[in-house]
Every structure is written in structure tokens, then in C-alpha cells.
mmCIF file of C-alpha atoms in Angstrom:
data_model
loop_
_atom_site.group_PDB
_atom_site.id
_atom_site.type_symbol
_atom_site.label_atom_id
_atom_site.label_comp_id
_atom_site.label_asym_id
_atom_site.label_seq_id
_atom_site.Cartn_x
_atom_site.Cartn_y
_atom_site.Cartn_z
ATOM 1 C CA SER A 184 -21.280 25.956 -38.493
ATOM 2 C CA SER A 185 -21.109 22.875 -40.738
ATOM 3 C CA GLY A 186 -17.341 22.665 -39.990
ATOM 4 C CA ILE A 187 -18.058 22.671 -36.242
ATOM 5 C CA ASN A 188 -20.721 19.981 -36.683
ATOM 6 C CA ALA A 189 -18.360 17.815 -38.721
ATOM 7 C CA GLU A 190 -15.681 18.277 -36.070
ATOM 8 C CA TYR A 191 -18.160 17.347 -33.335
ATOM 9 C CA GLY A 192 -19.380 14.383 -35.381
ATOM 10 C CA GLY A 193 -15.815 13.189 -35.922
ATOM 11 C CA ALA A 194 -14.980 13.464 -32.238
ATOM 12 C CA HIS A 195 -18.212 11.652 -31.350
ATOM 13 C CA ALA A 196 -17.457 8.810 -33.791
ATOM 14 C CA GLN A 197 -13.919 8.582 -32.392
ATOM 15 C CA GLU A 198 -15.297 8.362 -28.842
ATOM 16 C CA GLU A 199 -17.754 5.649 -29.935
ATOM 17 C CA ALA A 200 -14.940 3.617 -31.508
ATOM 18 C CA LYS A 201 -13.023 3.975 -28.244
ATOM 19 C CA GLN A 202 -16.005 2.684 -26.240
ATOM 20 C CA HIS A 203 -16.415 -0.307 -28.597
ATOM 21 C CA PHE A 204 -12.748 -1.174 -28.280
ATOM 22 C CA THR A 205 -12.803 -0.823 -24.484
ATOM 23 C CA ALA A 206 -15.851 -3.146 -24.310
ATOM 24 C CA LEU A 207 -14.038 -5.613 -26.573
ATOM 25 C CA LEU A 208 -11.007 -5.593 -24.275
ATOM 26 C CA HIS A 209 -13.224 -6.021 -21.235
ATOM 27 C CA ASP A 210 -14.865 -9.130 -22.740
ATOM 28 C CA MET A 211 -11.843 -10.729 -24.361
ATOM 29 C CA VAL A 212 -8.814 -9.867 -22.208
ATOM 30 C CA ARG A 213 -8.865 -11.219 -18.650
ATOM 31 C CA ASP A 214 -5.176 -12.024 -18.190
ATOM 32 C CA PRO A 215 -2.888 -9.171 -17.002
ATOM 33 C CA ASP A 216 0.108 -11.047 -18.476
ATOM 34 C CA ALA A 217 -1.378 -10.993 -22.010
ATOM 35 C CA SER A 218 0.820 -9.517 -24.761
ATOM 36 C CA TRP A 219 -0.434 -6.939 -27.283
ATOM 37 C CA ARG A 220 0.867 -8.867 -30.313
ATOM 38 C CA LYS A 221 -0.952 -12.089 -29.394
ATOM 39 C CA THR A 222 -4.115 -10.333 -28.208
ATOM 40 C CA ARG A 223 -4.369 -8.199 -31.358
ATOM 41 C CA LYS A 224 -4.711 -11.338 -33.516
ATOM 42 C CA GLN A 225 -7.546 -12.652 -31.326
ATOM 43 C CA LEU A 226 -9.343 -9.298 -31.294
ATOM 44 C CA LYS A 227 -9.204 -9.033 -35.083
ATOM 45 C CA ASP A 228 -11.256 -12.239 -35.320
ATOM 46 C CA ASP A 229 -14.093 -10.612 -33.396
ATOM 47 C CA THR A 230 -16.757 -8.859 -35.513
ATOM 48 C CA ARG A 231 -16.587 -5.775 -33.262
ATOM 49 C CA TRP A 232 -13.019 -5.084 -34.451
ATOM 50 C CA ASP A 233 -14.506 -3.455 -37.592
ATOM 51 C CA MET A 234 -16.385 -0.961 -35.389
ATOM 52 C CA THR A 235 -13.071 0.348 -34.072
ATOM 53 C CA SER A 236 -11.499 1.287 -37.428
ATOM 54 C CA LEU A 237 -11.343 4.997 -36.512
ATOM 55 C CA LEU A 238 -8.660 4.176 -33.952
ATOM 56 C CA ASP A 239 -5.146 3.601 -35.222
ATOM 57 C CA LEU A 240 -2.991 0.771 -33.849
ATOM 58 C CA GLU A 241 -1.095 3.099 -31.534
ATOM 59 C CA GLN A 242 -4.337 4.281 -29.897
ATOM 60 C CA LYS A 243 -5.527 0.679 -29.561
ATOM 61 C CA GLU A 244 -2.271 -0.422 -27.984
ATOM 62 C CA LYS A 245 -2.491 2.455 -25.492
ATOM 63 C CA LEU A 246 -6.030 1.410 -24.495
ATOM 64 C CA PHE A 247 -4.852 -2.205 -24.236
ATOM 65 C CA THR A 248 -1.980 -1.184 -21.918
ATOM 66 C CA GLN A 249 -4.366 0.828 -19.707
ATOM 67 C CA HIS A 250 -6.715 -2.183 -19.543
ATOM 68 C CA ILE A 251 -3.862 -4.538 -18.570
ATOM 69 C CA GLU A 252 -2.682 -2.109 -15.851
ATOM 70 C CA SER A 253 -6.221 -1.878 -14.503
ATOM 71 C CA LEU A 254 -6.530 -5.704 -14.406
ATOM 72 C CA SER A 255 -3.182 -5.998 -12.672
ATOM 73 C CA SER A 256 -3.946 -3.373 -10.007
ATOM 74 C CA LYS A 257 -7.378 -4.955 -9.312
ATOM 75 C CA ARG A 258 -5.722 -8.324 -8.736
ATOM 76 C CA LYS A 259 -3.065 -6.760 -6.516
ATOM 77 C CA ARG A 260 -5.764 -5.052 -4.435
ATOM 78 C CA ALA A 261 -7.620 -8.373 -4.115
ATOM 79 C CA PHE A 262 -4.373 -10.109 -3.079
ATOM 80 C CA VAL A 263 -3.733 -7.454 -0.417
ATOM 81 C CA ARG A 264 -7.328 -7.813 0.876
ATOM 82 C CA MET A 265 -6.763 -11.569 1.138
ATOM 83 C CA LEU A 266 -3.586 -10.985 3.205
ATOM 84 C CA ASP A 267 -5.459 -8.475 5.396
ATOM 85 C CA GLU A 268 -8.123 -11.115 6.071
ATOM 86 C CA CYS A 269 -5.590 -13.856 6.873
ATOM 87 C CA GLU A 270 -5.042 -14.015 10.635
ATOM 88 C CA HIS A 271 -1.798 -15.958 10.123
ATOM 89 C CA VAL A 272 -0.037 -12.952 8.554
ATOM 90 C CA THR A 273 2.118 -11.039 11.034
ATOM 91 C CA LEU A 274 5.079 -8.671 10.647
ATOM 92 C CA THR A 275 7.456 -11.615 11.083
ATOM 93 C CA SER A 276 5.633 -14.121 8.840
ATOM 94 C CA THR A 277 7.565 -15.827 6.067
ATOM 95 C CA TRP A 278 6.173 -16.443 2.585
ATOM 96 C CA LYS A 279 6.550 -20.209 3.092
ATOM 97 C CA GLU A 280 4.319 -20.152 6.200
ATOM 98 C CA VAL A 281 1.661 -17.895 4.720
ATOM 99 C CA ARG A 282 1.626 -19.564 1.299
ATOM 100 C CA ARG A 283 0.344 -22.811 2.859
ATOM 101 C CA LYS A 284 -2.600 -20.948 4.409
ATOM 102 C CA ILE A 285 -3.699 -18.984 1.334
ATOM 103 C CA LYS A 286 -2.842 -21.181 -1.667
ATOM 104 C CA HIS A 287 -6.436 -22.423 -2.094
ATOM 105 C CA ASP A 288 -7.891 -18.887 -2.232
ATOM 106 C CA SER A 289 -8.763 -17.860 -5.819
ATOM 107 C CA ARG A 290 -7.149 -14.437 -5.229
ATOM 108 C CA PHE A 291 -3.839 -16.239 -4.692
ATOM 109 C CA SER A 292 -3.807 -17.895 -8.121
ATOM 110 C CA LYS A 293 -5.417 -14.942 -9.919
ATOM 111 C CA LEU A 294 -2.607 -12.564 -9.032
ATOM 112 C CA SER A 295 -0.110 -14.390 -11.236
ATOM 113 C CA GLU A 296 0.970 -17.825 -12.352
ATOM 114 C CA ASP A 297 4.503 -16.948 -11.297
ATOM 115 C CA ASP A 298 5.111 -17.792 -7.630
ATOM 116 C CA LYS A 299 8.080 -15.395 -7.513
ATOM 117 C CA GLU A 300 5.732 -12.539 -8.389
ATOM 118 C CA ARG A 301 3.320 -13.596 -5.629
ATOM 119 C CA GLU A 302 6.205 -13.740 -3.142
ATOM 120 C CA ALA A 303 7.416 -10.280 -4.236
ATOM 121 C CA GLU A 304 3.899 -8.883 -3.689
ATOM 122 C CA PHE A 305 3.783 -10.504 -0.237
ATOM 123 C CA ASP A 306 7.209 -9.020 0.646
ATOM 124 C CA ARG A 307 5.989 -5.565 -0.439
ATOM 125 C CA TYR A 308 2.896 -6.018 1.730
ATOM 126 C CA VAL A 309 4.902 -6.920 4.859
ATOM 127 C CA THR A 310 7.429 -4.113 4.217
ATOM 128 C CA ASP A 311 4.586 -1.556 3.953
ATOM 129 C CA LYS A 312 2.902 -2.891 7.094
ATOM 130 C CA LEU A 313 6.180 -2.755 9.030
ATOM 131 C CA ALA A 314 6.886 0.835 7.936
ATOM 132 C CA GLN A 315 3.346 1.840 8.985
ATOM 133 C CA ALA A 316 3.681 0.049 12.353
ATOM 134 C CA LYS A 317 6.962 1.881 13.085
ATOM 135 C CA ALA A 318 5.468 5.255 12.075
ATOM 136 C CA ASP A 319 2.412 4.609 14.311
ATOM 137 C CA PHE A 320 4.678 3.661 17.221
ATOM 138 C CA ARG A 321 6.683 6.904 16.840
ATOM 139 C CA THR A 322 3.417 8.887 16.837
ATOM 140 C CA LEU A 323 2.346 7.103 20.032
ATOM 141 C CA LEU A 324 5.674 7.967 21.710
ATOM 142 C CA ARG A 325 5.082 11.657 20.943
ATOM 143 C CA GLU A 326 1.645 11.340 22.619
ATOM 144 C CA THR A 327 3.088 9.625 25.730
ATOM 145 C CA LYS A 328 3.016 12.342 28.388
ATOM 146 C CA CYS A 329 5.217 10.457 30.889
ATOM 147 C CA ILE A 330 8.114 10.572 28.400
ATOM 148 C CA THR A 331 10.026 13.868 28.689
ATOM 149 C CA HIS A 332 13.491 15.261 27.945
ATOM 150 C CA LYS A 333 14.481 14.002 31.450
ATOM 151 C CA SER A 334 13.442 10.369 30.805
ATOM 152 C CA LYS A 335 16.828 9.214 29.530
ATOM 153 C CA GLU A 336 18.536 10.625 32.633
ATOM 154 C CA ILE A 337 15.933 9.033 34.972
ATOM 155 C CA LEU A 338 16.428 5.656 33.260
ATOM 156 C CA ARG A 339 20.155 5.878 34.003
ATOM 157 C CA GLY A 340 19.461 6.516 37.706
ATOM 158 C CA ALA A 341 18.085 4.553 40.668
ATOM 159 C CA ASN A 342 14.450 4.977 39.569
ATOM 160 C CA GLY A 343 15.139 3.761 36.036
ATOM 161 C CA ASP A 344 13.232 0.474 36.291
ATOM 162 C CA THR A 345 10.144 2.157 37.752
ATOM 163 C CA HIS A 346 10.132 4.795 35.014
ATOM 164 C CA MET A 347 10.547 2.177 32.248
ATOM 165 C CA ARG A 348 7.619 0.179 33.736
ATOM 166 C CA GLU A 349 5.512 3.346 33.707
ATOM 167 C CA ILE A 350 6.381 4.010 30.029
ATOM 168 C CA LYS A 351 5.729 0.390 28.963
ATOM 169 C CA GLN A 352 2.430 0.292 30.875
ATOM 170 C CA PHE A 353 1.244 3.380 28.982
ATOM 171 C CA LEU A 354 2.344 1.935 25.619
ATOM 172 C CA LYS A 355 0.534 -1.370 26.334
ATOM 173 C CA ASN A 356 -2.801 0.452 26.594
ATOM 174 C CA ASP A 357 -2.718 1.382 22.914
ATOM 175 C CA LYS A 358 -2.715 -1.096 20.002
ATOM 176 C CA ARG A 359 0.041 0.982 18.326
ATOM 177 C CA GLY A 360 2.233 -0.038 21.271
ATOM 178 C CA LEU A 361 1.468 -3.743 20.803
ATOM 179 C CA VAL A 362 1.851 -4.126 17.043
ATOM 180 C CA LEU A 363 5.662 -4.418 17.290
ATOM 181 C CA ASP A 364 5.499 -7.092 20.033
ATOM 182 C CA ASP A 365 7.138 -9.653 17.746
ATOM 183 C CA LEU A 366 9.947 -7.212 16.936
ATOM 184 C CA GLN A 367 11.118 -6.109 20.361
ATOM 185 C CA GLU A 368 14.599 -5.120 19.178
ATOM 186 C CA ASP A 369 13.118 -2.741 16.612
ATOM 187 C CA ARG A 370 10.665 -1.339 19.155
ATOM 188 C CA ASP A 371 13.348 -0.820 21.827
ATOM 189 C CA ARG A 372 15.629 0.890 19.296
ATOM 190 C CA ILE A 373 12.872 3.309 18.202
ATOM 191 C CA LEU A 374 12.107 4.092 21.861
ATOM 192 C CA ASP A 375 15.798 4.615 22.701
ATOM 193 C CA ASP A 376 16.314 6.842 19.628
ATOM 194 C CA TYR A 377 13.310 8.944 20.671
ATOM 195 C CA LEU A 378 14.539 9.309 24.286
ATOM 196 C CA THR A 379 18.026 10.297 23.045
ATOM 197 C CA GLU A 380 16.511 12.846 20.655
ATOM 198 C CA LEU A 381 14.365 14.411 23.435
ATOM 199 C CA GLU A 382 17.363 14.628 25.774
ATOM 200 C CA LYS A 383 19.414 16.318 23.053
ATOM 201 C CA VAL A 384 16.688 18.869 22.266
ATOM 202 C CA GLY A 385 16.177 19.687 25.956
ATOM 203 C CA PRO A 386 13.128 21.179 27.675
ATOM 204 C CA PRO A 387 10.318 22.505 25.484
ATOM 205 C CA PRO A 388 10.257 26.323 25.166
ATOM 206 C CA PRO A 389 8.034 28.040 27.746
ATOM 207 C CA PRO A 390 4.678 29.299 26.456
ATOM 208 C CA THR A 391 5.195 32.866 25.232
ATOM 209 C CA ALA A 392 3.996 35.399 27.758
ATOM 210 C CA THR A 393 1.394 37.719 26.324
ATOM 211 C CA LYS A 394 2.466 41.340 26.610
ATOM 212 C CA PRO A 395 -0.076 43.711 28.136
ATOM 213 C CA LEU A 396 -1.389 46.249 25.664
ATOM 214 C CA ALA A 397 0.520 49.526 25.900
ATOM 215 C CA LYS A 398 -1.595 52.363 27.298
ATOM 216 C CA ARG A 399 -2.272 55.133 24.887
#
């Protein structure tokens, strides 16, 4: 019983030391670019460092790394929120254009002091948005009832223009059909690929007829 208590006491003390060190990091380390070597020297000067003696340096460095990652991801999320709120950001925006509009926002400077890193984050944002817009557009095409396996053939015939107008009118009524307005080549290619795929697959299989129950 005393062994169990000592073990529990040791684990409790270890957990307390961890909490003290985490609080110390929270107060002292605000920069996600901070290095462990430099930070360690500053932390040692704080009186609370002595309360963390049960943790070895490896454990402390691990907690430091987790803290830095958390800071970094918070700043990235804030940067993304800022871009979401900026009406000037579109799927075809360039970093140069957008930078002028957001450079006075604190979330812009907090992300990083390195402008290349900010640009890379912006590029990732636009790439993700574009991929989502294309996926949403494909989903909308699958929901468009006037598009069938015969559409490609109709478009090649005399009624092609009328059919294309009908398709485009349907797509315009949904925001997923408008989001690629600035990228018409991409949108037309996705539509053409979908029509080709439907034509290749052919008519959908007929609903399976239910067999009458056999009489006993």
C-alpha cells in the first residue's frame, strides 16, 4: 500500500512539475520561431524553473516543442480567418494584390516576420479553396438532372446550344456553379470531362424488378 501511495505521489508531483512548466512556457514564450537553446536560458532565470526540477531536459524540450506548434497553428488559423474575412481574396488573387489589403491587420504580422512564409501560407489557402471549389462543382454536376449520358451527343447535334443553355441556367442557380466564374477554362474542362465520363458509362442500370414471392 505504501509503495502504491509513493508511486501515486511521484506521478502527482511529476504532473505538477509539468503544469508549472507549461504555465511558464505560456507566460514567457509568445514567438513560434523561438529556439529551445535560447529560450532555455531565459526560462532558467525565472524562479519557477526550480519548481520543474522533476522534469528532465528531454521532457522539457518536448513540452516546449508542443507549445511552439500550438502557437504556430493558432497563428495560422487566425491568418486563414483574416483571409476568409477579406472580400478582396478570390481564387485568382495574387499575393501582391492581397498583401496590400491585409498588411495592417495584426494577424498578418503575427503569423511570421518572414514575408515568404506569409506568401506560402496564402498560396496554400488559395490552393485549398480551389480544390474545394472544384470538388463542390463536380458534386453539383452529379445533382444536375438535365445532364444525362445523352448530353454529349445532344451537344454535338442541332439542339446543342439550347441544351448547353439549359445546363448553364441550372448551374447558375447554385453558388457552387458560380464560384469558378473567374476560372471558366477550368470549369468548362470539368464539365466536359463529366459529360465524356457519363457518355462512356452509358445509361444507368434499370431499377431491379422485385420478384413475386414463390407460392408454397
